[in-house]
Short mmCIF file of C-alpha atoms in Angstrom, two decimals:
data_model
loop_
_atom_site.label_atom_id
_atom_site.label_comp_id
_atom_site.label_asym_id
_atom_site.label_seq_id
_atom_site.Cartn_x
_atom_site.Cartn_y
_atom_site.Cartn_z
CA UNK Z 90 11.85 -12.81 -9.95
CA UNK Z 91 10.44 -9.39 -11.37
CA UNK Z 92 10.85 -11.57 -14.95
CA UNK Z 93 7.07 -12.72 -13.46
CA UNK Z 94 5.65 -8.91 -13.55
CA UNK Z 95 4.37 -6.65 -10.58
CA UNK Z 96 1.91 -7.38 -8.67
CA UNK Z 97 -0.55 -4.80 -6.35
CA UNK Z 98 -2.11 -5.80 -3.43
CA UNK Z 99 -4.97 -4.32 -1.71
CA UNK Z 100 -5.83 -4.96 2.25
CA UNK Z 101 -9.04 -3.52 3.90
CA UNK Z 102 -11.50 -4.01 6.34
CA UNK Z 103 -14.12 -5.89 6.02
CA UNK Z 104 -18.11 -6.19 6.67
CA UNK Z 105 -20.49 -8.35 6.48
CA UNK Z 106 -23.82 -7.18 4.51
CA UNK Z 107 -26.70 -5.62 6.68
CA UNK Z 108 -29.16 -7.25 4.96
CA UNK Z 109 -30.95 -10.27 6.63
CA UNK Z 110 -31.21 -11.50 3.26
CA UNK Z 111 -27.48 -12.21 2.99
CA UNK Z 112 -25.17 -14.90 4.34
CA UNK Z 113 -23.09 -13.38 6.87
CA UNK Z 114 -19.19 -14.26 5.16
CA UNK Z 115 -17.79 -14.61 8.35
CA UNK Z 116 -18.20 -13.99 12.04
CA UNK Z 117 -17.88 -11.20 13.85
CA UNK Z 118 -17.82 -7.52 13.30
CA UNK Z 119 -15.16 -6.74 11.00
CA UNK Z 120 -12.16 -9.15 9.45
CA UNK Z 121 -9.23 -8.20 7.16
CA UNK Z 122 -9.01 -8.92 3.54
CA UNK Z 123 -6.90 -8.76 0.52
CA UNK Z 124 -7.42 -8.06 -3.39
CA UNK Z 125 -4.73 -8.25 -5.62
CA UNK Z 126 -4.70 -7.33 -9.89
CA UNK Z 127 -1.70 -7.87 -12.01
CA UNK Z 128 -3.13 -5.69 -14.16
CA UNK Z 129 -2.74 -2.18 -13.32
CA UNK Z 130 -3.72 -0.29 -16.32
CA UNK Z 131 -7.26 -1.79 -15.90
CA UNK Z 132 -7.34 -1.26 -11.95
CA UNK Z 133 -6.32 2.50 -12.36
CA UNK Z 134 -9.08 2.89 -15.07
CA UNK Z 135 -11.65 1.40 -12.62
CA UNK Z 136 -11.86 -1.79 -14.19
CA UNK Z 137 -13.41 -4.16 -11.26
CA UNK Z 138 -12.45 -7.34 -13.40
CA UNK Z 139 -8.86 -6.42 -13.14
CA UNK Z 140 -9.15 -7.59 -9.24
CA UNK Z 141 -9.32 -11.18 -7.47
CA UNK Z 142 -11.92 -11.58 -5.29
CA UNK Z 143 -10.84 -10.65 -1.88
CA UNK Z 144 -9.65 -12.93 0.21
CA UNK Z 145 -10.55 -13.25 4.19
CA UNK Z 146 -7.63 -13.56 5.96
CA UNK Z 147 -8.20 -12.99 9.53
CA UNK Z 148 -9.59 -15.42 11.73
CA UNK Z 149 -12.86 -14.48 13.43
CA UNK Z 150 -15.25 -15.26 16.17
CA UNK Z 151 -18.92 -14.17 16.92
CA UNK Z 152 -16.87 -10.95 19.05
CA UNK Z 153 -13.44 -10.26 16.52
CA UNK Z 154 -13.08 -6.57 15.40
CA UNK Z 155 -9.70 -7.15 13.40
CA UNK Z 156 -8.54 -3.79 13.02
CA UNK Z 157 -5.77 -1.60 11.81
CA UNK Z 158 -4.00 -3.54 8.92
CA UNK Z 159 -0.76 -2.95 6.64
CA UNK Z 160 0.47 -4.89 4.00
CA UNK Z 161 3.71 -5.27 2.41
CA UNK Z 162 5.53 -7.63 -0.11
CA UNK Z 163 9.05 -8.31 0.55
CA UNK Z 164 10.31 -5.80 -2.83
CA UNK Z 165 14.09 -6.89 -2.99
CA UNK Z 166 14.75 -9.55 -5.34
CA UNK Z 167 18.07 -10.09 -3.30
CA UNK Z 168 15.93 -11.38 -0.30
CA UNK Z 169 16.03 -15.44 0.34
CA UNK Z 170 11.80 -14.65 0.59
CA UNK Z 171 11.31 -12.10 -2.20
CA UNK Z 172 7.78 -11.76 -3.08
CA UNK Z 173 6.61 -13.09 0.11
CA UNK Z 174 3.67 -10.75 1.51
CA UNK Z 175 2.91 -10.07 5.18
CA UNK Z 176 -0.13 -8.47 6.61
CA UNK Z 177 -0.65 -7.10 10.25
CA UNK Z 178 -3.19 -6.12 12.13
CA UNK Z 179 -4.56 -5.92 15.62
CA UNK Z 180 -7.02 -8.50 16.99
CA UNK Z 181 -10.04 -6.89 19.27
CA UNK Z 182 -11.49 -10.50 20.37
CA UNK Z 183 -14.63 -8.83 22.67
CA UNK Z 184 -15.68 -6.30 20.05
CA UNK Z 185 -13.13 -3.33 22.06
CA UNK Z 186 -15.28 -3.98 24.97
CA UNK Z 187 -14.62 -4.37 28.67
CA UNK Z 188 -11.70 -3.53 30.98
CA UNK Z 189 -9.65 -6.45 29.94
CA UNK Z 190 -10.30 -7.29 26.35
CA UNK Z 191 -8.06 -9.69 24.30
CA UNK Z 192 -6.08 -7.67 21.77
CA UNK Z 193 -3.16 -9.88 20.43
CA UNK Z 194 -0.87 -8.25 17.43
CA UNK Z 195 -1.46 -11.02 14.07
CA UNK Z 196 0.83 -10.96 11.18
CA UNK Z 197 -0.12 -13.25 8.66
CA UNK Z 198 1.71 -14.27 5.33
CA UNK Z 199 1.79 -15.31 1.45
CA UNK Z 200 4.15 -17.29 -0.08
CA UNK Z 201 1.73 -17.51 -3.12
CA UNK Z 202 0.83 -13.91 -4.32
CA UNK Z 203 -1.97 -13.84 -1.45
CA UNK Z 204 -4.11 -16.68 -3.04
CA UNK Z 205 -3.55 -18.37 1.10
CA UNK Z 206 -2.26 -16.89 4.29
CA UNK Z 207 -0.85 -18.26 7.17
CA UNK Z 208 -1.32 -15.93 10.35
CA UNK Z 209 0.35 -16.12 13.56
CA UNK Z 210 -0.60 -14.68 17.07
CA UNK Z 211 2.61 -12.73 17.14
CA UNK Z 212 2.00 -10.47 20.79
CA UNK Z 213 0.33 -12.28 24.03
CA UNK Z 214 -3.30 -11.38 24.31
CA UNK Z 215 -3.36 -9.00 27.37
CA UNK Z 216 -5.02 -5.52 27.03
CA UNK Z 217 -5.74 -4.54 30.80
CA UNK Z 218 -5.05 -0.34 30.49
CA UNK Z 219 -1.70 -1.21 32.38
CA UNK Z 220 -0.12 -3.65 29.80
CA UNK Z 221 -1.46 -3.32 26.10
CA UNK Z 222 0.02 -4.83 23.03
CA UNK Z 223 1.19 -3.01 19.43
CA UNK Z 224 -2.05 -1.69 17.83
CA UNK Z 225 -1.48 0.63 14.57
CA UNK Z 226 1.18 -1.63 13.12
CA UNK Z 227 3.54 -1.07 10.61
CA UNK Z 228 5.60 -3.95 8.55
CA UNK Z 229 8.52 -3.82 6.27
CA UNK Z 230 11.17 -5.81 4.80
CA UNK Z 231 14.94 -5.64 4.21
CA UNK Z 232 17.28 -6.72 1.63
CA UNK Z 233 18.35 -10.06 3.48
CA UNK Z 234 14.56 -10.70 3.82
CA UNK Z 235 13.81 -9.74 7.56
CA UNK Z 236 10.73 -8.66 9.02
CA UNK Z 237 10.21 -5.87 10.85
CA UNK Z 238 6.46 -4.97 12.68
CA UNK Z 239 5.89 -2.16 14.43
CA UNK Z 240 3.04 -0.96 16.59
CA UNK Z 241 2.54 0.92 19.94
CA UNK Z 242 1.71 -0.83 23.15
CA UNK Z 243 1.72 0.10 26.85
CA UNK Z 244 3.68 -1.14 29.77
CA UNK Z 245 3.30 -1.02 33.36
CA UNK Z 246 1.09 2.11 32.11
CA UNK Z 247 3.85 3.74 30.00
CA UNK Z 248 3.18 3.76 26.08
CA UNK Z 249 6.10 2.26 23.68
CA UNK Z 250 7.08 2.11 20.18
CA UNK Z 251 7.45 -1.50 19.98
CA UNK Z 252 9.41 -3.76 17.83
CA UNK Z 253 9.15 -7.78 16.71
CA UNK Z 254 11.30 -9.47 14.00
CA UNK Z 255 12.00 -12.50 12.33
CA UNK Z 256 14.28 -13.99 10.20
CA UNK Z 257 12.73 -16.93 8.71
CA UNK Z 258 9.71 -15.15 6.18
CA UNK Z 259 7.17 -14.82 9.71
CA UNK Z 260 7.67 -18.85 11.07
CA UNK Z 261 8.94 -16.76 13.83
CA UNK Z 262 9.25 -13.75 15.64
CA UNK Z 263 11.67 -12.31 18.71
CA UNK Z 264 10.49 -9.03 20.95
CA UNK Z 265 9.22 -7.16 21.71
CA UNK Z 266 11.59 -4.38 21.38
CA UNK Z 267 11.14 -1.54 23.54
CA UNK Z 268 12.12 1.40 21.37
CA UNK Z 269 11.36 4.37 22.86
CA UNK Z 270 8.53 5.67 25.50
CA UNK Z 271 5.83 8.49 24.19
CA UNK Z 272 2.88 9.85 25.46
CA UNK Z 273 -0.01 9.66 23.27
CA UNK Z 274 -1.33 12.89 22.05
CA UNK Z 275 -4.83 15.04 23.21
CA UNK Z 276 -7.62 15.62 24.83
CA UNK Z 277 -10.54 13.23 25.85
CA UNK Z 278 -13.17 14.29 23.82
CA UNK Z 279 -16.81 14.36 26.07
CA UNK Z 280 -18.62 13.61 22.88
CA UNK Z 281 -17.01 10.20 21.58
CA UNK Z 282 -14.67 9.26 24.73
CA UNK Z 283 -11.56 9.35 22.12
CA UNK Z 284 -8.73 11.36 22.22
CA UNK Z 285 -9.19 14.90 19.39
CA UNK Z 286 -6.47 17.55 19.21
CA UNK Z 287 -8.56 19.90 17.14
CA UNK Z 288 -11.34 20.64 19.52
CA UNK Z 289 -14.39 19.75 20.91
CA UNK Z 290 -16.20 16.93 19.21
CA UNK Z 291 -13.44 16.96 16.42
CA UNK Z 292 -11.40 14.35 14.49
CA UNK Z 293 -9.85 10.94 16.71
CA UNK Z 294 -6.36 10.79 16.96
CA UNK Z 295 -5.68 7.40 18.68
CA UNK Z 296 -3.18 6.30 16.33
CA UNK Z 297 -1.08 9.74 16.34
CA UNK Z 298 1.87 8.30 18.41
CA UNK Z 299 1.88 4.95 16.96
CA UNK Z 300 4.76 4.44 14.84
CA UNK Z 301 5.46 4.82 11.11
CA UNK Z 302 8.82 2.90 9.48
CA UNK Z 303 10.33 2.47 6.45
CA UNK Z 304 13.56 0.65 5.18
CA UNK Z 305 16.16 1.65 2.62
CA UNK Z 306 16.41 -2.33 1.05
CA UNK Z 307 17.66 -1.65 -2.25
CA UNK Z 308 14.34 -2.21 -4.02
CA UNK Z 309 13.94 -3.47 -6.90
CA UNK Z 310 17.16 -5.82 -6.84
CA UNK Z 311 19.09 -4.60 -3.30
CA UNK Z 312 21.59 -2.93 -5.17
CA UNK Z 313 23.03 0.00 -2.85
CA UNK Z 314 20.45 -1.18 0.51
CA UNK Z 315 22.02 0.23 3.83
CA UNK Z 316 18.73 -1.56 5.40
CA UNK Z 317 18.88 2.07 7.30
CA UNK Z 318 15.02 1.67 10.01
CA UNK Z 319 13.53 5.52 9.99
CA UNK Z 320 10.57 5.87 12.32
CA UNK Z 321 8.53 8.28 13.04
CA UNK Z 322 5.39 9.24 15.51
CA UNK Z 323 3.61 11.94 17.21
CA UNK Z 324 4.88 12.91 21.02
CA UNK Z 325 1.87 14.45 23.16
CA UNK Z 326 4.71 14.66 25.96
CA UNK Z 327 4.99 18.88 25.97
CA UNK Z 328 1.43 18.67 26.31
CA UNK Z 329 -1.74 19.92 23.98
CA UNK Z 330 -0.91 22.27 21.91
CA UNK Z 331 2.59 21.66 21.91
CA UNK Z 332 2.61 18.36 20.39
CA UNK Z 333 6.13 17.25 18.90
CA UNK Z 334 6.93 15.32 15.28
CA UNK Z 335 9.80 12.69 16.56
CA UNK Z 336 12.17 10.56 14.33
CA UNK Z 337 14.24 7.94 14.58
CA UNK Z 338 16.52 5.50 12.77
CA UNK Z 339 18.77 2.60 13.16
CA UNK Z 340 21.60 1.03 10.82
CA UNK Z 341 21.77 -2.76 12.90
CA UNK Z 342 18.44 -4.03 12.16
CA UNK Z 343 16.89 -2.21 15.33
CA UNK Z 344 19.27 -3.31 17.78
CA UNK Z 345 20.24 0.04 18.99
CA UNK Z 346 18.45 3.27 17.43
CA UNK Z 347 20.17 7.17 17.35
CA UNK Z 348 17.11 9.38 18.94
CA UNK Z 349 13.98 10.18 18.76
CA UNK Z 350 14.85 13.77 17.88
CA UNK Z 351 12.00 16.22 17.34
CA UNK Z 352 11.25 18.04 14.12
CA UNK Z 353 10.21 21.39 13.56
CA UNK Z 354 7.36 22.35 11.69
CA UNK Z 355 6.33 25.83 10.67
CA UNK Z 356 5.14 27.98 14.02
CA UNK Z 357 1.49 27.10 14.93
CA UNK Z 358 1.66 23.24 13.03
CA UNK Z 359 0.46 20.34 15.43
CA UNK Z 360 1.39 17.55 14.33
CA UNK Z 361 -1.53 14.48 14.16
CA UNK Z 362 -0.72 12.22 11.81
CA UNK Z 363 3.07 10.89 10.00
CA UNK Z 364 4.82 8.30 8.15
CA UNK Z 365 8.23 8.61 6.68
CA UNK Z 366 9.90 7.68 3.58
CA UNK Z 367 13.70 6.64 2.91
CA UNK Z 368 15.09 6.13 -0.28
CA UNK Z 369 15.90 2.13 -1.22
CA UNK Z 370 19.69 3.42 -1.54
CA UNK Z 371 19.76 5.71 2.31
CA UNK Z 372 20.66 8.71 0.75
CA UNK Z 373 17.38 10.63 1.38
CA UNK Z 374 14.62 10.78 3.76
CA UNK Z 375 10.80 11.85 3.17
CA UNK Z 376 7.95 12.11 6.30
CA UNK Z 377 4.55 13.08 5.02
CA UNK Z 378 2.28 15.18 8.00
CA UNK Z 379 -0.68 15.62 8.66
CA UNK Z 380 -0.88 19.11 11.29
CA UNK Z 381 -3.46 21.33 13.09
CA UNK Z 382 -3.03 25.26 12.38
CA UNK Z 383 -5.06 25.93 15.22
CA UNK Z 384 -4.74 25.44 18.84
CA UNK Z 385 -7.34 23.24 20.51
CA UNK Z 386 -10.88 24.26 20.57
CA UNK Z 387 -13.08 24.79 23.42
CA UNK Z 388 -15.78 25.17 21.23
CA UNK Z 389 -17.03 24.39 17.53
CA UNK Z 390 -17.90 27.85 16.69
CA UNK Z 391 -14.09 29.04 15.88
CA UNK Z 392 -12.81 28.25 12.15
CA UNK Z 393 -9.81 25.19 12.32
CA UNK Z 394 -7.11 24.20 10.48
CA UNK Z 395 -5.44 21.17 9.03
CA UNK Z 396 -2.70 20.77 6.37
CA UNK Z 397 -0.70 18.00 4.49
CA UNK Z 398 2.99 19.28 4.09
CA UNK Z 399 6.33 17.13 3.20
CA UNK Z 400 9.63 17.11 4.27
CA UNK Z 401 13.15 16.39 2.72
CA UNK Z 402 16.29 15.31 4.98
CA UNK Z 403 19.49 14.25 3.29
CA UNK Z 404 21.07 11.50 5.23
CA UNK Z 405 24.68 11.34 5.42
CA UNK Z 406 27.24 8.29 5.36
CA UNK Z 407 27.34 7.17 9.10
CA UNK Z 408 23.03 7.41 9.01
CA UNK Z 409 22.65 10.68 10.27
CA UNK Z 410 19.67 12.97 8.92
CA UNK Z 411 21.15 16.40 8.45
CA UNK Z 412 18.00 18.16 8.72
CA UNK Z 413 14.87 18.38 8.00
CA UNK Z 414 13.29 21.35 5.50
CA UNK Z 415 9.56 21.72 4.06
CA UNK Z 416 9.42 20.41 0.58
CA UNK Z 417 5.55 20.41 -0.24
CA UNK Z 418 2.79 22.15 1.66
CA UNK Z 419 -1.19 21.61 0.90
CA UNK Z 420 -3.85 24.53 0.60
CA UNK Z 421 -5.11 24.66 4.70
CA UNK Z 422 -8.68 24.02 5.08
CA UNK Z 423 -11.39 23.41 8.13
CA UNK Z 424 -11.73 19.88 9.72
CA UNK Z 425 -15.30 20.64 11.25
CA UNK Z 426 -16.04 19.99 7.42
CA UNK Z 427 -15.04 16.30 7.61
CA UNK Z 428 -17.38 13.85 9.70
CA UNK Z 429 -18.19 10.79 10.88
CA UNK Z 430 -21.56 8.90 9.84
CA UNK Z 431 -23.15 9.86 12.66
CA UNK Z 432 -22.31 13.33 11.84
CA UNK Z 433 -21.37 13.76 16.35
CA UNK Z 434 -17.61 14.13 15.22
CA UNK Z 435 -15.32 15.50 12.71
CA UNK Z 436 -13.41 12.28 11.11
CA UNK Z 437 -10.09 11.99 9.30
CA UNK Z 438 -8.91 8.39 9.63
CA UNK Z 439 -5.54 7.02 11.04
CA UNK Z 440 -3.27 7.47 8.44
CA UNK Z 441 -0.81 9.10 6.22
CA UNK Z 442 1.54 7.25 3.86
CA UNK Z 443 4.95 8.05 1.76
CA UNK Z 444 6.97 5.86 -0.57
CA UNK Z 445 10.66 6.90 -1.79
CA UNK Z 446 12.27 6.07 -5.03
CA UNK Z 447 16.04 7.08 -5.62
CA UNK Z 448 14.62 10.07 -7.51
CA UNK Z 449 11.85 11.64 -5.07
CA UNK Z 450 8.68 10.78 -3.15
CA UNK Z 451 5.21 9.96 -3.49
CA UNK Z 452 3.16 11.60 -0.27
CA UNK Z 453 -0.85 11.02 0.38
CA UNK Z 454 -2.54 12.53 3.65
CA UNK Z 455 -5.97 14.03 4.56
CA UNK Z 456 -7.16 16.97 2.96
CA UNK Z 457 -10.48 19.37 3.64
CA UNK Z 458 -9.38 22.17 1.59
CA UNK Z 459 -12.59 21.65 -0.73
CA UNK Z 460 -14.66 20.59 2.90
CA UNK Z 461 -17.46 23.18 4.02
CA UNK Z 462 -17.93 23.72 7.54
CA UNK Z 463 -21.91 23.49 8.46
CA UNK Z 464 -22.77 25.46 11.45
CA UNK Z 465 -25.92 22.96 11.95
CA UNK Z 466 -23.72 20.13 12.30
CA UNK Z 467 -21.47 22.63 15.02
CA UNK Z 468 -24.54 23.20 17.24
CA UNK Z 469 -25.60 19.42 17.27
CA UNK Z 470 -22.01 18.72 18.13
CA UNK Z 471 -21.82 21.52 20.58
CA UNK Z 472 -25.21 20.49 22.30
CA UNK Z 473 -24.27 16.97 22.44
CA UNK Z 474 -21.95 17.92 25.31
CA UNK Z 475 -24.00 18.07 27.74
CA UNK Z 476 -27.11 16.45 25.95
CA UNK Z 477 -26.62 12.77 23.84
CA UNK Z 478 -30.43 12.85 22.64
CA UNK Z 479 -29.58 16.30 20.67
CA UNK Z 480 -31.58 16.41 17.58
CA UNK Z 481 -29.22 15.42 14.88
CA UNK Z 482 -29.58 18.33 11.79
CA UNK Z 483 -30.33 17.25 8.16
CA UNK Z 484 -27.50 17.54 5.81
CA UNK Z 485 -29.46 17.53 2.64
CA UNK Z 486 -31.77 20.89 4.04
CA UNK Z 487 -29.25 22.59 6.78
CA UNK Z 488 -25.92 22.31 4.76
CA UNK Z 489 -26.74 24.21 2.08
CA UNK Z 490 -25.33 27.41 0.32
CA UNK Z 491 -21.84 27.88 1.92
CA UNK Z 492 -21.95 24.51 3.64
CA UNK Z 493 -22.67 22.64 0.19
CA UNK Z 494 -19.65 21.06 0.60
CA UNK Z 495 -19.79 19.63 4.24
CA UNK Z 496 -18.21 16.43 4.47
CA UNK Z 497 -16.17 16.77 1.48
CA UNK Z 498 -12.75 15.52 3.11
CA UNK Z 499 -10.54 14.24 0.14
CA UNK Z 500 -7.17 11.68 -0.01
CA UNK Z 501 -4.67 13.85 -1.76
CA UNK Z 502 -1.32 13.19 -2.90
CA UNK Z 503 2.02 14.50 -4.12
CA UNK Z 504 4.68 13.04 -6.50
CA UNK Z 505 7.94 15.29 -6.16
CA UNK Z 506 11.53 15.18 -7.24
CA UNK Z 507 14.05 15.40 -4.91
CA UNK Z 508 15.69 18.67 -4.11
CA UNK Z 509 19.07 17.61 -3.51
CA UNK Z 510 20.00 15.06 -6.23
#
C-alpha cells in the first residue's frame, strides 16, 4: 500500500568499462538496468548513497544491444498488482547488424521493488525490413492492473502502432494489436544512413513515429480512473516538411480506438518528437513536442530551429478531446549546436516525456536554446558528404568565441497548472 512510502526507479542503458583492466559485467554491447532510492530528498541533492546498485536486467549474449527501455510501476493502489514494475525494451541479438537480425520486444517485471526481474520474449524474433517487431516501446498500467506495451513495428512493409496486453501482472500477453498504419518521418541522411528532418548531417529521428501512451488510472488510489488510452506519434505521411502530430485514444482497453486525428501546431512547427499526458481522473489531456522551425536543410550553412512547446485539450464525458491549444512554448534555438561524439551529426535523443496530475502537467523535451552553432563542426559535416576521411575539427581551438557553447544541448522542463480547472 502507499502506507510503505514511494519509491523511484531509474532504468538506463548500460556499458561495460573500456578498460582491459576491468571485468566485463556482462556480455555484449549494451544491457538494461535499474536503480531505485526510497529516499528522494537525498537523490535530488545528488546524494549517490541514496541509490541501490543497479541491477542488470536484460539478458545478454556476446552480440545483444538491448535498447530503447521504459519503466513503469503499476501507481493505482486499486490494482490486484499494485506496485508491480514492468520494464520494456527492444532486443538487437546481432549488434543491429545484417539484413535479418533478431529483434524480439522483452518486457520484464518486479514483484519486489526491482530487487529481481522476470523478463519475457513478448514479440517473435523476426526483423527482415518486411516484417519488424515494436521497437521504441511504451508501457503503462490501469486501475484493474492491466498492461499495456506499445511500440512500432512493420508489416508486410507497412509501419504500425502496435499493441500487446495482459491481464495477469506480464505471465502473459495477447497481440499484437494493429492500431493504426504511419509512415515514419524524413530523409536518409548520406552522413549516418539514419533518417534527420532538420537537414543534412543533423539530429536522428528513428523513433519520431513510434508511439507515446498514457492512461487516466486513478493514481494514487483509482478513485475517478476512466482507464481512457491517449497515444500519440509523428506521421511523415504528407511528406518532409509537412510532417503531422497525430493522436489517439480509446475508452475499452484498446479494443477499438476514435482516430488518429492530426494536431496543429503553430505555422512552420515540424513535429519530431511527442508523448502525451492525461490526467489520472480523464478530464484533461497534455502532449509535450519537440518541433523543427525550419524546413529541411540541404546544407549546414543555414541557421535551424527546434522548440519544446505544450499543449492542453479538455476531454469531454464520452472521451472526446475538444481541442487542442498551446499552453507552454520554449525559447527556439539551433540544433547544429547539439552533437554526437563523433561530432559527424547533430544529436538530440529519442525522447520527450509528460506526466499529468489532476491539477496540471509536468513536460521535459530537448532544448539548444543555450547551444552554439560551430561553423568548423558545419564544414566537417558538410565535407563528410562526399568524403568519410574529412579531417574532424578541434572543439577545444575551433569552437571558440561565438561557438563557446557548441554542444551545449540541455533537458528542460515545465511544471504548469492547468488552464481550465
Amino acid at each position: 500500500s502507499w502506507a510503505n512510502g514511494s519509491r523511484l526507479y531509474y532504468a538506463n542503458l548500460t556499458s561495460n568499462f573500456p578498460s582491459a583492466k576491468q571485468v566485463a559485467a556482462f556480455k555484449g554491447f549494451e544491457a538494461i538496468a535499474v536503480s531505485h532510492t526510497d529516499d528522494l530528498a537525498g537523490a535530488t541533492a545528488g546524494h549517490n548513497n541514496a541509490w541501490s546498485a543497479p541491477v542488470l536486467v536484460s539478458k545478454q549474449s556476446s552480440t545483444t544491444f538491448s535498447d530503447k527501455e521504459q519503466i513503469w510501476s503499476d501507481n493505482a493502489s486499486s490494482s490486484p498488482f499494485f506496485g508491480t514494475t514492468y520494464l520494456c525494451w527492444a532486443s538487437f541479438r546481432s549488434n543491429s547488424r545484417g539484413n535479418a537480425f533478431p529483434t524480439p520486444l522483452i518486457v520484464s517485471v518486479s514483484h519486489d521493488g526491482g530487487v529481481t526481474w522476470t523478463s519475457r520474449q513478448v514479440s517473435p524474433a523476426t526483423n527482415n525490413g518486411i516484417n519488424s517487431q515494436p521497437d521504441g516501446c511504451t508501457v503503462r498500467t490501469d486501475s484493474r492492473g492491466n498492461v499495456y506495451v506499445f511500440g512500432i513495428a512493420t508489416r508486410n512493409g507497412t509501419s504500425f502502432e502496435t499493441m500487446y496486453r495482459s491481464t495477469d501482472a506480464g505471465v502473459h500477453f495477447t497481440g499484437p494489436t494493429l492500431i493504426a498504419s504511419v509512415v515514419r518521418p524524413g530523409k536518409n541522411d548520406p552522413v549516418q544512413g539514419r533518417p534527420v528532418m532538420d537537414g543534412v548531417a543533423g539530429a536522428r529521428v528513428d523513433l519520431a513515429a513510434a508511439p507515446s501512451v498514457d492512461i487516466a488510472n486513478g493514481a494514487p488510489t483509482g478513485a475517478g480512473a476512466t482507464n481512457q488510452i491517449v497515444m500519440t506519434y509523428v506521421d511523415g505521411v504528407a511528406g518532409l516538411d509537412h510532417e503531422q502530430l497525430k493522436v489517439a485514444w480509446s475508452r475499452n482497453g484498446g479494443t477499438t480506438w476514435t482516430g488518429p486525428r492530426s494536431v496543429a501546431l503553430r505555422p512552420g512547427d515540424r513535429p519530431v518528437y511527442t508523448a502525451p499526458a492525461i490526467s489520472p481522473n480523464g478530464t484533461d489531456a497534455y502532449v509535450v513536442v519537440n518541433a523543427f522551425t525550419t524546413p529541411y536543410r540541404n546544407n549546414t550553412t543555414e541557421q535551424r530551429g527546434l522548440v519544446g512547446e505544450v499543449l492542453h485539450s479538455d476531454i469531454a464525458a464520452g472521451g472526446a478531446l475538444t481541442g487542442f491549444a498551446e499552453l507552454s512554448r520554449g525559447a527556439v534555438g539551433d540544433p547544429r549546436g547539439s552533437s554526437t561524439n563523433s561530432l559527424t551529426s547533430g544529436f538530440l535523443g529519442d525522447y520527450v516525456y509528460a506526466a499529468a496530475s489532476r491539477t496540471g502537467v509536468v513536460a521535459v523535451w530537448n532544448d539548444v536554446r543555450d547551444a552554439d552553432d560551430c561553423p568548423a563542426v558545419d564544414a566537417f559535416r558538410a565535407a563528410r558528404e562526399t568524403d568519410p576521411a574529412a579531417a574532424r575539427p578541434s572543439v577545444a581551438t575551433q569552437c571558440t568565441g561565438p561557438s563557446a557553447r557548441f554542444g551545449n544541448s540541455d533537458i528542460r522542463s515545465a511544471a504548469l497548472a492547468d488552464p481550465t480547472p
